[in-house]
Every structure is written in structure tokens, then in C-alpha cells.
mmCIF file of C-alpha atoms in Angstrom:
data_model
loop_
_atom_site.group_PDB
_atom_site.id
_atom_site.type_symbol
_atom_site.label_atom_id
_atom_site.label_comp_id
_atom_site.label_asym_id
_atom_site.label_seq_id
_atom_site.Cartn_x
_atom_site.Cartn_y
_atom_site.Cartn_z
ATOM 1 C CA MET A 1 -217.072 52.457 -59.391
ATOM 2 C CA TYR A 2 -214.678 49.530 -59.849
ATOM 3 C CA LEU A 3 -215.497 46.103 -61.430
ATOM 4 C CA VAL A 4 -217.479 43.551 -59.980
ATOM 5 C CA TYR A 5 -217.745 40.260 -60.745
ATOM 6 C CA ALA A 6 -217.628 36.122 -59.451
ATOM 7 C CA ASP A 7 -215.997 33.174 -58.786
ATOM 8 C CA GLU A 8 -217.280 30.020 -60.314
ATOM 9 C CA LYS A 9 -219.456 29.316 -56.689
ATOM 10 C CA GLY A 10 -220.546 32.113 -57.760
ATOM 11 C CA ASN A 11 -219.305 34.645 -55.055
ATOM 12 C CA VAL A 12 -219.323 38.087 -55.647
ATOM 13 C CA TYR A 13 -216.616 40.240 -55.681
ATOM 14 C CA ASP A 14 -215.474 43.934 -56.592
ATOM 15 C CA HIS A 15 -212.018 44.640 -58.252
ATOM 16 C CA PRO A 16 -209.471 46.571 -56.158
ATOM 17 C CA GLY A 17 -208.026 47.739 -59.592
ATOM 18 C CA LEU A 18 -210.009 47.358 -61.951
ATOM 19 C CA LEU A 19 -212.508 49.464 -63.536
ATOM 20 C CA SER A 20 -216.088 49.049 -64.243
ATOM 21 C CA VAL A 21 -216.686 48.625 -67.720
ATOM 22 C CA ALA A 22 -220.196 48.551 -69.220
ATOM 23 C CA ARG A 23 -221.729 47.523 -73.272
ATOM 24 C CA ASN A 24 -224.158 49.630 -75.104
ATOM 25 C CA GLY A 25 -225.925 47.109 -77.779
ATOM 26 C CA ASP A 26 -222.385 45.567 -78.381
ATOM 27 C CA ILE A 27 -219.896 48.660 -78.204
ATOM 28 C CA LEU A 28 -218.005 48.160 -74.683
ATOM 29 C CA THR A 29 -218.446 52.080 -72.989
ATOM 30 C CA GLU A 30 -217.688 54.035 -69.633
ATOM 31 C CA ILE A 31 -220.557 54.653 -66.974
ATOM 32 C CA LEU A 32 -220.851 58.050 -66.012
ATOM 33 C CA GLU A 33 -221.318 58.617 -62.799
ATOM 34 C CA GLU A 34 -225.445 60.005 -63.827
ATOM 35 C CA GLU A 35 -225.768 55.896 -65.111
ATOM 36 C CA LEU A 36 -226.057 55.229 -61.577
ATOM 37 C CA ILE A 37 -228.289 54.884 -59.141
ATOM 38 C CA PRO A 38 -227.888 52.761 -55.814
ATOM 39 C CA LEU A 39 -229.035 49.218 -56.118
ATOM 40 C CA PRO A 40 -232.220 49.342 -56.211
ATOM 41 C CA GLU A 41 -234.130 47.586 -52.591
ATOM 42 C CA GLY A 42 -235.544 43.174 -54.313
ATOM 43 C CA ALA A 43 -232.390 43.836 -57.007
ATOM 44 C CA THR A 44 -230.753 40.681 -57.653
ATOM 45 C CA LEU A 45 -226.751 40.039 -58.414
ATOM 46 C CA VAL A 46 -226.940 37.147 -60.221
ATOM 47 C CA SER A 47 -223.545 35.987 -62.565
ATOM 48 C CA LEU A 48 -223.932 35.296 -67.003
ATOM 49 C CA PRO A 49 -223.005 32.131 -67.533
ATOM 50 C CA ASP A 50 -220.214 31.350 -70.117
ATOM 51 C CA THR A 51 -218.787 35.179 -70.082
ATOM 52 C CA VAL A 52 -215.651 36.332 -68.814
ATOM 53 C CA PRO A 53 -215.987 40.044 -67.388
ATOM 54 C CA ILE A 54 -214.007 42.742 -68.825
ATOM 55 C CA GLY A 55 -212.363 45.940 -67.256
ATOM 56 C CA MET A 56 -209.748 48.572 -67.437
ATOM 57 C CA ASP A 57 -206.607 49.086 -66.849
ATOM 58 C CA PRO A 58 -207.477 53.033 -64.818
ATOM 59 C CA ASP A 59 -203.724 53.320 -65.787
ATOM 60 C CA THR A 60 -203.007 52.481 -69.581
ATOM 61 C CA GLY A 61 -207.331 52.445 -70.317
ATOM 62 C CA GLU A 62 -206.345 49.474 -71.227
ATOM 63 C CA MET A 63 -210.109 46.435 -71.667
ATOM 64 C CA VAL A 64 -208.885 43.854 -70.072
ATOM 65 C CA LYS A 65 -210.388 40.519 -69.602
ATOM 66 C CA LEU A 66 -210.940 38.949 -66.182
ATOM 67 C CA ASP A 67 -209.920 34.675 -67.032
ATOM 68 C CA GLY A 68 -211.141 32.324 -64.644
ATOM 69 C CA CYS A 69 -214.083 34.478 -63.400
ATOM 70 C CA THR A 70 -217.688 35.180 -65.073
ATOM 71 C CA ALA A 71 -219.719 38.844 -65.077
ATOM 72 C CA VAL A 72 -222.420 39.535 -63.066
ATOM 73 C CA GLY A 73 -225.466 41.280 -63.974
ATOM 74 C CA ALA A 74 -228.564 42.454 -61.596
ATOM 75 C CA LEU A 75 -232.051 41.756 -62.175
ATOM 76 C CA VAL A 76 -234.184 45.429 -61.696
ATOM 77 C CA PRO A 77 -236.715 45.653 -59.745
ATOM 78 C CA GLN A 78 -239.718 46.878 -62.423
ATOM 79 C CA GLY A 79 -240.621 50.891 -62.780
ATOM 80 C CA ILE A 80 -235.971 51.095 -62.889
ATOM 81 C CA THR A 81 -235.296 50.997 -66.255
ATOM 82 C CA ARG A 82 -231.593 50.131 -67.259
ATOM 83 C CA LEU A 83 -229.783 52.657 -69.547
ATOM 84 C CA LEU A 84 -226.006 50.157 -69.950
ATOM 85 C CA LEU A 85 -225.203 45.965 -69.584
ATOM 86 C CA PRO A 86 -223.163 44.175 -68.234
ATOM 87 C CA GLY A 87 -219.224 44.666 -69.774
ATOM 88 C CA TYR A 88 -218.439 41.129 -70.259
ATOM 89 C CA VAL A 89 -217.868 38.162 -73.839
ATOM 90 C CA LYS A 90 -219.035 35.066 -74.177
ATOM 91 C CA THR A 91 -216.528 31.837 -73.310
ATOM 92 C CA ASN A 92 -219.242 29.523 -74.947
ATOM 93 C CA LYS A 93 -220.684 31.180 -78.755
ATOM 94 C CA GLU A 94 -223.140 29.268 -78.383
ATOM 95 C CA SER A 95 -224.708 29.474 -75.409
ATOM 96 C CA LYS A 96 -227.943 32.209 -74.462
ATOM 97 C CA LEU A 97 -228.467 33.771 -70.815
ATOM 98 C CA PRO A 98 -231.550 32.590 -69.604
ATOM 99 C CA LEU A 99 -234.840 35.497 -70.642
ATOM 100 C CA PHE A 100 -233.368 38.350 -67.950
ATOM 101 C CA GLY A 101 -232.606 41.588 -68.228
ATOM 102 C CA TYR A 102 -229.568 41.966 -66.847
ATOM 103 C CA SER A 103 -228.019 45.556 -65.933
ATOM 104 C CA ALA A 104 -224.740 47.217 -65.724
ATOM 105 C CA VAL A 105 -223.226 46.963 -61.671
ATOM 106 C CA VAL A 106 -220.470 49.135 -60.447
ATOM 107 C CA TRP A 107 -219.008 49.155 -56.584
ATOM 108 C CA LYS A 108 -218.634 52.344 -55.748
ATOM 109 C CA ASP A 109 -218.252 54.555 -53.008
ATOM 110 C CA GLY A 110 -218.325 50.456 -49.890
ATOM 111 C CA ALA A 111 -221.730 50.325 -52.081
ATOM 112 C CA PHE A 112 -223.357 48.081 -55.808
ATOM 113 C CA TRP A 113 -224.092 50.810 -57.587
ATOM 114 C CA VAL A 114 -226.677 50.371 -61.228
ATOM 115 C CA ALA A 115 -226.455 51.678 -64.766
ATOM 116 C CA GLY A 116 -230.559 52.704 -64.294
ATOM 117 C CA ARG A 117 -233.474 55.077 -63.472
ATOM 118 C CA ALA A 118 -236.379 55.283 -61.485
ATOM 119 C CA SER A 119 -238.976 55.556 -64.386
ATOM 120 C CA ASP A 120 -242.053 54.558 -62.224
ATOM 121 C CA ASP A 121 -243.229 54.887 -58.644
ATOM 122 C CA ILE A 122 -242.499 51.926 -57.377
ATOM 123 C CA TYR A 123 -244.682 51.574 -54.420
ATOM 124 C CA LYS A 124 -248.022 49.326 -55.862
ATOM 125 C CA TRP A 125 -245.500 47.729 -57.044
ATOM 126 C CA ASP A 126 -242.757 46.666 -54.196
ATOM 127 C CA PRO A 127 -242.118 43.070 -53.082
ATOM 128 C CA LEU A 128 -242.866 43.951 -49.596
ATOM 129 C CA ASN A 129 -245.638 44.442 -49.724
ATOM 130 C CA PHE A 130 -246.302 41.681 -50.957
ATOM 131 C CA PRO A 131 -246.399 39.695 -47.846
ATOM 132 C CA MET A 132 -245.505 36.043 -48.783
ATOM 133 C CA ASP A 133 -248.377 35.092 -45.745
ATOM 134 C CA GLU A 134 -250.534 37.178 -46.172
ATOM 135 C CA LEU A 135 -250.712 35.728 -49.410
ATOM 136 C CA ARG A 136 -250.608 31.950 -49.607
ATOM 137 C CA GLN A 137 -254.016 32.707 -46.916
ATOM 138 C CA ARG A 138 -255.867 34.536 -49.727
ATOM 139 C CA VAL A 139 -255.476 32.235 -51.823
ATOM 140 C CA GLU A 140 -257.264 29.387 -49.994
ATOM 141 C CA LYS A 141 -259.311 31.126 -49.094
ATOM 142 C CA THR A 142 -260.083 32.582 -52.001
ATOM 143 C CA LEU A 143 -260.444 29.857 -53.659
ATOM 144 C CA GLU A 144 -262.474 28.240 -51.208
ATOM 145 C CA GLN A 145 -264.911 31.204 -52.876
ATOM 146 C CA PHE A 146 -264.481 30.306 -56.094
ATOM 147 C CA PRO A 147 -264.422 26.178 -56.299
ATOM 148 C CA GLN A 148 -264.095 25.522 -59.414
ATOM 149 C CA ASN A 149 -262.739 28.031 -60.993
ATOM 150 C CA ARG A 150 -260.025 27.930 -63.196
ATOM 151 C CA ILE A 151 -258.709 31.460 -64.077
ATOM 152 C CA LEU A 152 -258.080 31.823 -60.621
ATOM 153 C CA ASN A 153 -257.018 28.635 -59.343
ATOM 154 C CA HIS A 154 -254.041 29.543 -62.543
ATOM 155 C CA LEU A 155 -253.401 32.896 -60.807
ATOM 156 C CA SER A 156 -252.923 31.059 -57.057
ATOM 157 C CA HIS A 157 -249.215 28.953 -58.905
ATOM 158 C CA CYS A 158 -248.936 31.887 -60.607
ATOM 159 C CA ALA A 159 -248.993 34.603 -57.703
ATOM 160 C CA LEU A 160 -247.522 31.619 -55.043
ATOM 161 C CA GLU A 161 -244.591 30.192 -57.251
ATOM 162 C CA TYR A 162 -243.683 32.675 -59.925
ATOM 163 C CA GLU A 163 -244.041 35.288 -57.355
ATOM 164 C CA CYS A 164 -246.594 37.347 -59.931
ATOM 165 C CA LEU A 165 -247.723 40.557 -57.971
ATOM 166 C CA THR A 166 -250.019 41.440 -61.009
ATOM 167 C CA ALA A 167 -251.750 37.707 -60.664
ATOM 168 C CA SER A 168 -251.772 37.709 -56.226
ATOM 169 C CA ASN A 169 -253.014 41.825 -56.703
ATOM 170 C CA ASN A 170 -256.250 39.474 -57.498
ATOM 171 C CA PHE A 171 -255.820 37.963 -53.344
ATOM 172 C CA PHE A 172 -254.693 40.509 -52.149
ATOM 173 C CA HIS A 173 -258.290 42.453 -53.684
ATOM 174 C CA ARG A 174 -256.541 46.302 -54.823
ATOM 175 C CA TRP A 175 -254.692 47.576 -57.872
ATOM 176 C CA GLU A 176 -254.375 46.276 -61.190
ATOM 177 C CA GLY A 177 -255.110 42.409 -61.338
ATOM 178 C CA SER A 178 -254.298 40.008 -63.708
ATOM 179 C CA LEU A 179 -257.284 38.326 -66.261
ATOM 180 C CA PRO A 180 -255.254 35.228 -68.129
ATOM 181 C CA VAL A 181 -258.097 34.243 -70.608
ATOM 182 C CA SER A 182 -254.990 32.532 -73.906
ATOM 183 C CA TYR A 183 -254.049 30.310 -74.619
ATOM 184 C CA THR A 184 -253.339 31.084 -78.470
ATOM 185 C CA CYS A 185 -251.202 33.794 -80.259
ATOM 186 C CA ASN A 186 -250.314 35.026 -83.715
ATOM 187 C CA ALA A 187 -246.806 36.489 -82.496
ATOM 188 C CA GLY A 188 -243.990 33.983 -82.238
ATOM 189 C CA CYS A 189 -241.487 36.682 -80.233
ATOM 190 C CA TYR A 190 -238.573 35.989 -79.980
ATOM 191 C CA GLY A 191 -238.352 37.156 -76.414
ATOM 192 C CA CYS A 192 -241.695 34.695 -74.891
ATOM 193 C CA ILE A 193 -241.440 33.932 -71.387
ATOM 194 C CA SER A 194 -244.428 31.725 -71.221
ATOM 195 C CA GLU A 195 -243.167 29.648 -75.062
ATOM 196 C CA GLN A 196 -240.794 28.488 -76.846
ATOM 197 C CA PRO A 197 -239.580 26.623 -78.788
ATOM 198 C CA GLU A 198 -237.902 22.864 -78.084
ATOM 199 C CA ASP A 199 -234.859 23.995 -80.044
ATOM 200 C CA SER A 200 -234.376 28.086 -79.338
ATOM 201 C CA GLY A 201 -232.283 27.188 -76.907
ATOM 202 C CA PHE A 202 -234.294 29.913 -74.627
ATOM 203 C CA PRO A 203 -235.899 28.227 -70.681
ATOM 204 C CA SER A 204 -239.200 29.785 -70.356
ATOM 205 C CA PRO A 205 -239.311 31.302 -67.598
ATOM 206 C CA GLN A 206 -242.886 30.877 -66.568
ATOM 207 C CA THR A 207 -246.192 28.369 -67.821
ATOM 208 C CA ARG A 208 -248.326 29.386 -70.332
ATOM 209 C CA MET A 209 -252.319 28.337 -69.568
ATOM 210 C CA ASN A 210 -253.554 25.406 -71.088
ATOM 211 C CA PHE A 211 -257.050 26.164 -71.317
ATOM 212 C CA LYS A 212 -259.686 27.966 -72.729
ATOM 213 C CA PRO A 213 -261.881 30.300 -69.709
ATOM 214 C CA THR A 214 -265.798 30.478 -70.967
ATOM 215 C CA GLU A 215 -267.858 33.012 -69.938
ATOM 216 C CA ASP A 216 -268.646 32.390 -66.606
ATOM 217 C CA GLU A 217 -265.188 32.501 -65.405
ATOM 218 C CA LEU A 218 -264.481 35.909 -67.225
ATOM 219 C CA VAL A 219 -267.209 37.462 -65.586
ATOM 220 C CA GLU A 220 -266.599 36.112 -61.979
ATOM 221 C CA VAL A 221 -262.924 37.030 -61.642
ATOM 222 C CA MET A 222 -263.781 40.493 -63.304
ATOM 223 C CA LEU A 223 -266.830 41.334 -60.580
ATOM 224 C CA HIS A 224 -264.356 40.077 -57.907
ATOM 225 C CA HIS A 225 -262.072 42.780 -58.705
ATOM 226 C CA LEU A 226 -263.096 45.619 -60.419
ATOM 227 C CA GLN A 227 -265.617 47.064 -55.929
ATOM 228 C CA THR A 228 -262.767 49.612 -55.730
ATOM 229 C CA PRO A 229 -262.558 52.999 -57.731
ATOM 230 C CA GLU A 230 -258.808 52.988 -58.423
ATOM 231 C CA SER A 231 -258.277 48.462 -59.477
ATOM 232 C CA ILE A 232 -258.037 47.543 -62.511
ATOM 233 C CA ILE A 233 -258.563 43.655 -64.157
ATOM 234 C CA SER A 234 -256.211 43.058 -67.042
ATOM 235 C CA PHE A 235 -256.894 41.221 -69.776
ATOM 236 C CA GLY A 236 -252.831 39.852 -71.340
ATOM 237 C CA GLN A 237 -250.245 38.638 -68.814
ATOM 238 C CA GLY A 238 -247.267 37.124 -69.645
ATOM 239 C CA CYS A 239 -248.738 33.470 -68.403
ATOM 240 C CA GLU A 240 -250.268 33.843 -71.838
ATOM 241 C CA GLY A 241 -250.721 33.883 -75.161
ATOM 242 C CA GLU A 242 -252.674 36.858 -77.383
ATOM 243 C CA PRO A 243 -255.849 37.877 -75.213
ATOM 244 C CA SER A 244 -257.843 39.898 -77.991
ATOM 245 C CA THR A 245 -257.641 36.299 -79.758
ATOM 246 C CA MET A 246 -260.507 34.992 -77.483
ATOM 247 C CA ALA A 247 -262.710 38.494 -78.733
ATOM 248 C CA SER A 248 -265.936 35.647 -78.734
ATOM 249 C CA ILE A 249 -266.517 36.075 -74.907
ATOM 250 C CA ILE A 250 -263.968 38.550 -74.260
ATOM 251 C CA ILE A 251 -266.733 41.240 -75.816
ATOM 252 C CA PRO A 252 -269.574 38.702 -74.222
ATOM 253 C CA ALA A 253 -268.355 39.450 -70.642
ATOM 254 C CA MET A 254 -267.760 43.024 -70.817
ATOM 255 C CA ARG A 255 -270.936 44.045 -71.957
ATOM 256 C CA ARG A 256 -272.400 42.252 -69.192
ATOM 257 C CA VAL A 257 -270.417 43.049 -66.266
ATOM 258 C CA ARG A 258 -270.243 46.192 -67.079
ATOM 259 C CA GLU A 259 -274.427 45.939 -67.203
ATOM 260 C CA GLN A 260 -273.851 45.839 -63.228
ATOM 261 C CA THR A 261 -271.328 47.657 -62.660
ATOM 262 C CA ASP A 262 -269.645 51.624 -63.695
ATOM 263 C CA MET A 263 -266.516 50.782 -60.578
ATOM 264 C CA GLY A 264 -262.932 50.361 -62.272
ATOM 265 C CA PHE A 265 -260.979 50.151 -65.216
ATOM 266 C CA ILE A 266 -260.523 46.925 -67.737
ATOM 267 C CA ASN A 267 -257.512 47.167 -70.047
ATOM 268 C CA ILE A 268 -256.450 44.979 -72.730
ATOM 269 C CA ASN A 269 -251.991 44.297 -72.602
ATOM 270 C CA THR A 270 -252.171 43.219 -76.590
ATOM 271 C CA ASN A 271 -250.380 43.364 -79.850
ATOM 272 C CA ALA A 272 -252.780 44.696 -81.094
ATOM 273 C CA GLY A 273 -252.278 43.208 -84.598
ATOM 274 C CA LEU A 274 -256.009 41.481 -85.270
ATOM 275 C CA THR A 275 -257.595 45.233 -85.589
ATOM 276 C CA ASP A 276 -261.412 44.665 -86.562
ATOM 277 C CA HIS A 277 -260.932 42.374 -82.309
ATOM 278 C CA ILE A 278 -259.485 45.036 -80.780
ATOM 279 C CA LYS A 279 -262.348 47.475 -81.972
ATOM 280 C CA GLY A 280 -265.309 45.366 -80.728
ATOM 281 C CA ILE A 281 -263.538 44.970 -77.679
ATOM 282 C CA VAL A 282 -262.433 48.974 -77.191
ATOM 283 C CA ASP A 283 -266.329 49.258 -78.126
ATOM 284 C CA ALA A 284 -267.439 47.014 -75.262
ATOM 285 C CA GLY A 285 -266.894 49.475 -72.816
ATOM 286 C CA LEU A 286 -262.557 48.944 -72.743
ATOM 287 C CA ASP A 287 -261.368 51.353 -70.473
ATOM 288 C CA LEU A 288 -257.541 51.500 -71.545
ATOM 289 C CA MET A 289 -254.951 49.542 -73.750
ATOM 290 C CA ARG A 290 -251.115 48.730 -74.100
ATOM 291 C CA VAL A 291 -249.877 48.118 -76.776
ATOM 292 C CA SER A 292 -246.899 45.600 -77.104
ATOM 293 C CA ILE A 293 -244.177 47.522 -78.769
ATOM 294 C CA ILE A 294 -240.606 47.058 -79.800
ATOM 295 C CA SER A 295 -239.648 48.756 -82.649
ATOM 296 C CA ALA A 296 -241.444 51.062 -85.315
ATOM 297 C CA ILE A 297 -239.454 50.015 -88.026
ATOM 298 C CA ASP A 298 -241.038 47.404 -90.150
ATOM 299 C CA GLU A 299 -237.912 44.951 -90.526
ATOM 300 C CA HIS A 300 -236.527 45.150 -86.663
ATOM 301 C CA TYR A 301 -240.213 44.570 -85.246
ATOM 302 C CA ASN A 302 -241.175 41.323 -87.636
ATOM 303 C CA ALA A 303 -237.511 40.254 -86.799
ATOM 304 C CA TYR A 304 -238.841 39.728 -83.121
ATOM 305 C CA TYR A 305 -242.233 39.158 -82.711
ATOM 306 C CA ARG A 306 -242.617 37.175 -85.997
ATOM 307 C CA PRO A 307 -246.396 38.057 -86.090
ATOM 308 C CA ARG A 308 -248.736 35.858 -88.260
ATOM 309 C CA HIS A 309 -251.290 37.766 -90.396
ATOM 310 C CA TYR A 310 -250.873 40.606 -89.142
ATOM 311 C CA THR A 311 -248.896 43.346 -89.399
ATOM 312 C CA LEU A 312 -247.174 47.083 -88.764
ATOM 313 C CA GLU A 313 -249.943 49.181 -89.731
ATOM 314 C CA ASN A 314 -252.505 46.859 -87.768
ATOM 315 C CA VAL A 315 -250.853 47.953 -85.029
ATOM 316 C CA ALA A 316 -251.000 51.359 -85.565
ATOM 317 C CA ARG A 317 -254.579 51.319 -86.578
ATOM 318 C CA SER A 318 -255.769 49.750 -83.327
ATOM 319 C CA ALA A 319 -254.140 52.009 -81.674
ATOM 320 C CA GLU A 320 -255.863 55.152 -83.500
ATOM 321 C CA TYR A 321 -259.475 53.743 -83.574
ATOM 322 C CA ALA A 322 -258.607 52.946 -80.030
ATOM 323 C CA ALA A 323 -257.354 56.560 -78.907
ATOM 324 C CA SER A 324 -260.132 58.207 -81.474
ATOM 325 C CA LYS A 325 -263.314 56.194 -78.965
ATOM 326 C CA GLY A 326 -261.276 57.421 -75.716
ATOM 327 C CA VAL A 327 -259.878 54.426 -74.462
ATOM 328 C CA TYR A 328 -256.240 55.742 -73.113
ATOM 329 C CA THR A 329 -253.240 53.918 -74.595
ATOM 330 C CA SER A 330 -249.889 53.108 -74.008
ATOM 331 C CA ILE A 331 -247.270 51.237 -75.472
ATOM 332 C CA ASN A 332 -245.279 48.197 -72.843
ATOM 333 C CA TYR A 333 -242.331 49.517 -75.201
ATOM 334 C CA LEU A 334 -240.235 46.516 -75.029
ATOM 335 C CA CYS A 335 -235.863 48.616 -73.944
ATOM 336 C CA PHE A 336 -232.725 47.167 -74.869
ATOM 337 C CA PRO A 337 -229.498 50.103 -74.261
ATOM 338 C CA GLY A 338 -228.041 49.996 -77.914
ATOM 339 C CA VAL A 339 -231.655 49.783 -79.919
ATOM 340 C CA PHE A 340 -234.150 51.202 -77.871
ATOM 341 C CA ASP A 341 -231.098 55.120 -77.979
ATOM 342 C CA ARG A 342 -230.566 54.802 -81.928
ATOM 343 C CA GLU A 343 -231.856 57.408 -84.093
ATOM 344 C CA GLU A 344 -233.611 55.663 -86.833
ATOM 345 C CA GLU A 345 -235.622 53.501 -84.376
ATOM 346 C CA MET A 346 -236.004 56.995 -81.938
ATOM 347 C CA GLU A 347 -238.014 58.740 -85.597
ATOM 348 C CA ALA A 348 -239.249 56.167 -86.206
ATOM 349 C CA MET A 349 -241.198 55.658 -82.891
ATOM 350 C CA ILE A 350 -241.735 58.764 -82.193
ATOM 351 C CA ASN A 351 -243.541 59.512 -85.868
ATOM 352 C CA PHE A 352 -245.496 56.419 -84.438
ATOM 353 C CA ILE A 353 -246.452 57.452 -80.864
ATOM 354 C CA ARG A 354 -248.152 61.368 -83.186
ATOM 355 C CA ARG A 355 -250.397 59.380 -85.532
ATOM 356 C CA THR A 356 -252.001 56.891 -83.413
ATOM 357 C CA GLY A 357 -252.206 59.332 -80.056
ATOM 358 C CA ILE A 358 -250.476 57.428 -77.449
ATOM 359 C CA LYS A 359 -250.080 59.068 -74.461
ATOM 360 C CA LEU A 360 -248.064 57.033 -71.722
ATOM 361 C CA ILE A 361 -244.440 55.482 -72.586
ATOM 362 C CA GLN A 362 -244.180 52.501 -71.081
ATOM 363 C CA LEU A 363 -240.395 51.692 -70.698
ATOM 364 C CA ARG A 364 -239.843 48.023 -70.380
ATOM 365 C CA ASN A 365 -236.036 46.064 -70.133
ATOM 366 C CA LEU A 366 -235.840 43.821 -72.898
ATOM 367 C CA ASN A 367 -235.420 40.009 -70.682
ATOM 368 C CA ILE A 368 -233.348 38.203 -73.225
ATOM 369 C CA ASP A 369 -229.528 37.016 -74.730
ATOM 370 C CA PRO A 370 -228.281 39.619 -75.890
ATOM 371 C CA GLU A 371 -225.967 38.775 -78.682
ATOM 372 C CA SER A 372 -228.930 36.332 -80.125
ATOM 373 C CA TYR A 373 -231.225 40.063 -79.831
ATOM 374 C CA LEU A 374 -228.510 41.957 -81.494
ATOM 375 C CA SER A 375 -228.214 39.299 -84.513
ATOM 376 C CA MET A 376 -231.530 38.490 -85.988
ATOM 377 C CA ILE A 377 -232.491 42.780 -86.043
ATOM 378 C CA PRO A 378 -231.238 45.926 -88.691
ATOM 379 C CA PRO A 379 -228.277 47.178 -88.059
ATOM 380 C CA ALA A 380 -227.587 51.445 -86.404
ATOM 381 C CA LYS A 381 -227.721 53.651 -89.100
ATOM 382 C CA GLY A 382 -227.330 56.700 -87.548
ATOM 383 C CA GLU A 383 -225.933 57.989 -84.234
ATOM 384 C CA VAL A 384 -226.773 56.165 -81.320
ATOM 385 C CA PHE A 385 -227.040 58.504 -78.540
ATOM 386 C CA GLY A 386 -227.557 56.444 -74.923
ATOM 387 C CA MET A 387 -230.416 55.433 -73.214
ATOM 388 C CA LYS A 388 -230.029 58.488 -70.781
ATOM 389 C CA GLN A 389 -230.021 61.260 -73.606
ATOM 390 C CA ALA A 390 -232.787 59.038 -75.732
ATOM 391 C CA ILE A 391 -235.328 58.853 -72.458
ATOM 392 C CA GLU A 392 -234.724 62.761 -73.016
ATOM 393 C CA ILE A 393 -234.957 63.294 -76.338
ATOM 394 C CA TYR A 394 -239.141 61.565 -76.011
ATOM 395 C CA GLN A 395 -239.233 64.194 -72.997
ATOM 396 C CA GLU A 396 -239.538 67.392 -75.235
ATOM 397 C CA GLU A 397 -240.433 65.734 -78.650
ATOM 398 C CA LEU A 398 -243.068 64.463 -76.850
ATOM 399 C CA PRO A 399 -244.458 67.184 -74.025
ATOM 400 C CA ASP A 400 -247.467 66.186 -73.166
ATOM 401 C CA VAL A 401 -246.984 62.753 -72.691
ATOM 402 C CA VAL A 402 -245.820 60.988 -69.784
ATOM 403 C CA ILE A 403 -243.366 58.294 -69.577
ATOM 404 C CA GLY A 404 -243.550 55.737 -67.099
ATOM 405 C CA SER A 405 -243.781 52.099 -65.998
ATOM 406 C CA PHE A 406 -246.650 51.007 -65.128
ATOM 407 C CA THR A 407 -250.236 51.262 -66.049
ATOM 408 C CA HIS A 408 -252.082 54.475 -65.675
ATOM 409 C CA ILE A 409 -255.188 55.651 -65.103
ATOM 410 C CA PRO A 410 -255.864 58.369 -66.474
ATOM 411 C CA PRO A 411 -256.733 62.055 -63.277
ATOM 412 C CA GLU A 412 -260.391 62.724 -64.871
ATOM 413 C CA GLN A 413 -261.640 58.944 -64.696
ATOM 414 C CA LEU A 414 -260.260 58.142 -61.451
ATOM 415 C CA ARG A 415 -262.233 60.958 -60.356
ATOM 416 C CA ARG A 416 -265.463 60.643 -62.648
ATOM 417 C CA ARG A 417 -265.384 57.148 -60.535
ATOM 418 C CA LYS A 418 -264.692 58.062 -57.796
ATOM 419 C CA ASN A 419 -267.988 59.907 -57.240
ATOM 420 C CA MET A 420 -269.604 57.701 -58.835
ATOM 421 C CA ALA A 421 -268.369 55.225 -55.229
#
């Protein structure tokens, strides 16, 4: 397993003599064969600016910096959980890597491999199922049909410019489609991908929506998409703030839609901090709820989310209420090697899941500059197991909880929808 590095022009090479090493948090570690999968289709190799790659001398076991080069990481597709970070040191301590999830990559048996795990079936999220030529035609046709709908116009930009697959589904008329609704948020997430302070050092990879949609616009998008048993319409996208801040228009829009159709599923991706708002949305007919979370430890949670006028306890109460009303609840668990797999983090999260009745863990790679993230959260207090073993412990401790990466529809509810169709 040989070191992969890039030259100053971004050309990627494998080193003929140095073995690859990776990082688990801030700890350099060897990469095990069982932690590697072939570079997935749709993955991208990127050079990490202002870094120097680190390899290992196979004869001495010594860690060696490869000066004059830059480290290389892999950006893996959705559904692949990274297990290790690339092995590198920064040449400029003030430099911050762009907001992506970097996975360790090696050269082995004449091919690239990454430290990763396939956590879900990626068929519905395979970019090959979203041909751009057809998407452009479908966007044009949909906007002609709904020329005044600002949400669909906004989603056309997300689909065509950012190649957002959830936004694209609105135009392909299938699977999980986006319904952004909020330009405000009750959290100031350190790694927010749609809004960053000017002095943060992180360029936002997406542009947040800048208007408040009307109730009629919401209803129009929902009815347009909810026409098959497997269709899902989702509040809470990367291009918006916290959707439950707009409960005043979400709730009546949902009720109007459910007066006209029982087809498909209504989902919300939320931080769940506004418990009273979440209760109202649940009572209006919510089917699925995914709670974004990074830790079940207050100090760590607060450091990343920087919540405004809510606490982790509010999040737990929201999840408990939704589960008690029959909503299929999941967590959008932002994972970072060397933190996700800490003993105290796992113990707290397992207790949170048991308390709240969560049915699904959606593992999502945290897009962040590693040094910035590690500097702001509490240090490890117990054993650090490694990502692969940590996931296996979750499977053992929570045998009735599904571990995946995407929104799942409960099989029994899907059967009922199909019978009604």
C-alpha cells in the first residue's frame, strides 16, 4: 500500500518506496487491508493545499515527510463512509482546507484504494442515474409548467450548478426531492456549507436561499412531487437554514397537501431544537424525520452547532415526541475519524438513540478542515476504537437500529402506500 501524492501542478503519483499512512483524528496510523475498498466510481482525487504528505519507510518504520509535494485525499460519493483521514502535516498552520470530507487514499495492486466502507445502496444516488442533458430538458419543462414558483427556480440552480441529486429528483419526478423553505437558522454551525461569516476562512460551497416562500409555493412543489408511493419530499436542505423556523407556513401547507393526497412521504431534515415547532409539524402529518447531530455530549455538540436558544435536551425531546407519534426517526450523524469512534462519544450516542427511539443511523462524512474541528472540541477521554470497529459496536449494541447513509422508508408504510395507489 504505497503513498499517493501530488506535485505542484496537481498531477498525482504513487511513491515507489514509501508506504502510505493515514490519520485517525490527529494520530498517525497504519492502514489495514480490511479498511480499504477500491476507489468507488464517482470518487474524486484532490490535492490538499498547504500540506506535505507523510509516508512510512518500510525498512525502518520511520515516518517520512515528502517535501516539495502535497498530500492527496479522496472525496467519496454519498453512501461511502470514510474510515481514515489522509496522512499529512500542514505547511501553513493558518491555512484551512475547503469544506469537504477527505478520505485516505493509497496505491495497491495497480489501482487506487480508499479507507472507506459502503454503508448503503448507492443506486438512487449514483450520478450516472442523473444524465445532465436529460436533466436540463426536465428543468426547462418544469419551469415552463410553474413559471412563478421561486422554489423550483432556486432548485434548478442547485440541480444544474451544484449538481445536487436531491434537487435533481424534483425534476426527474422520483425518489427524494428537495423542498427548501428557510433562509434563517437557529444554529451557527461551524462547518455550515451555505453560510459562513466573512472572517471564518471557510468559503461556503453553496449559496443559501434568500427569500421566504409562500404557502402556495410549498403546496405546489409538494403536490408536483408526491405522485408515487416511493416519492419523498424533504424540508431541510444544504442550501437553507433550519426549516422548522418556518413552521408557520409548513404546517398549513402540509395539511392542505394531505387533504388532497396520501401519496408519498413528507420528511424533514432538522436540528430539532425548536421542540414546539417540531411538535406542530409532526401533528400536521409528518412521516419521516432526520435529526442532524454530531455528538450526544453537550460540550461537543455546542462547540460545533453553536445553538441559539435551544439545547441538546430540546433535540432529544423533539425526537422522542416524533417517535411517540409514529414518525420514522433517524439521525444524520456527522462522522469524523478519531472522534466518532471515541469511547465516551459512543456511550453517549448509544444512550441518546435508546432514549429517543431512533430507528436509523445515517452515517455522513463531516465536511470540515480537520485541524480547525479538532481544536474546538473536547479531547478524547477514553479509548479510540477506530471507525470500523466503532460501527461494529453500534451494530452489536443497537441490533434493531438500521445503519445506512440515506433516508429510508419503513417497509410496512411503503406497502400501505402501494396498496392505496
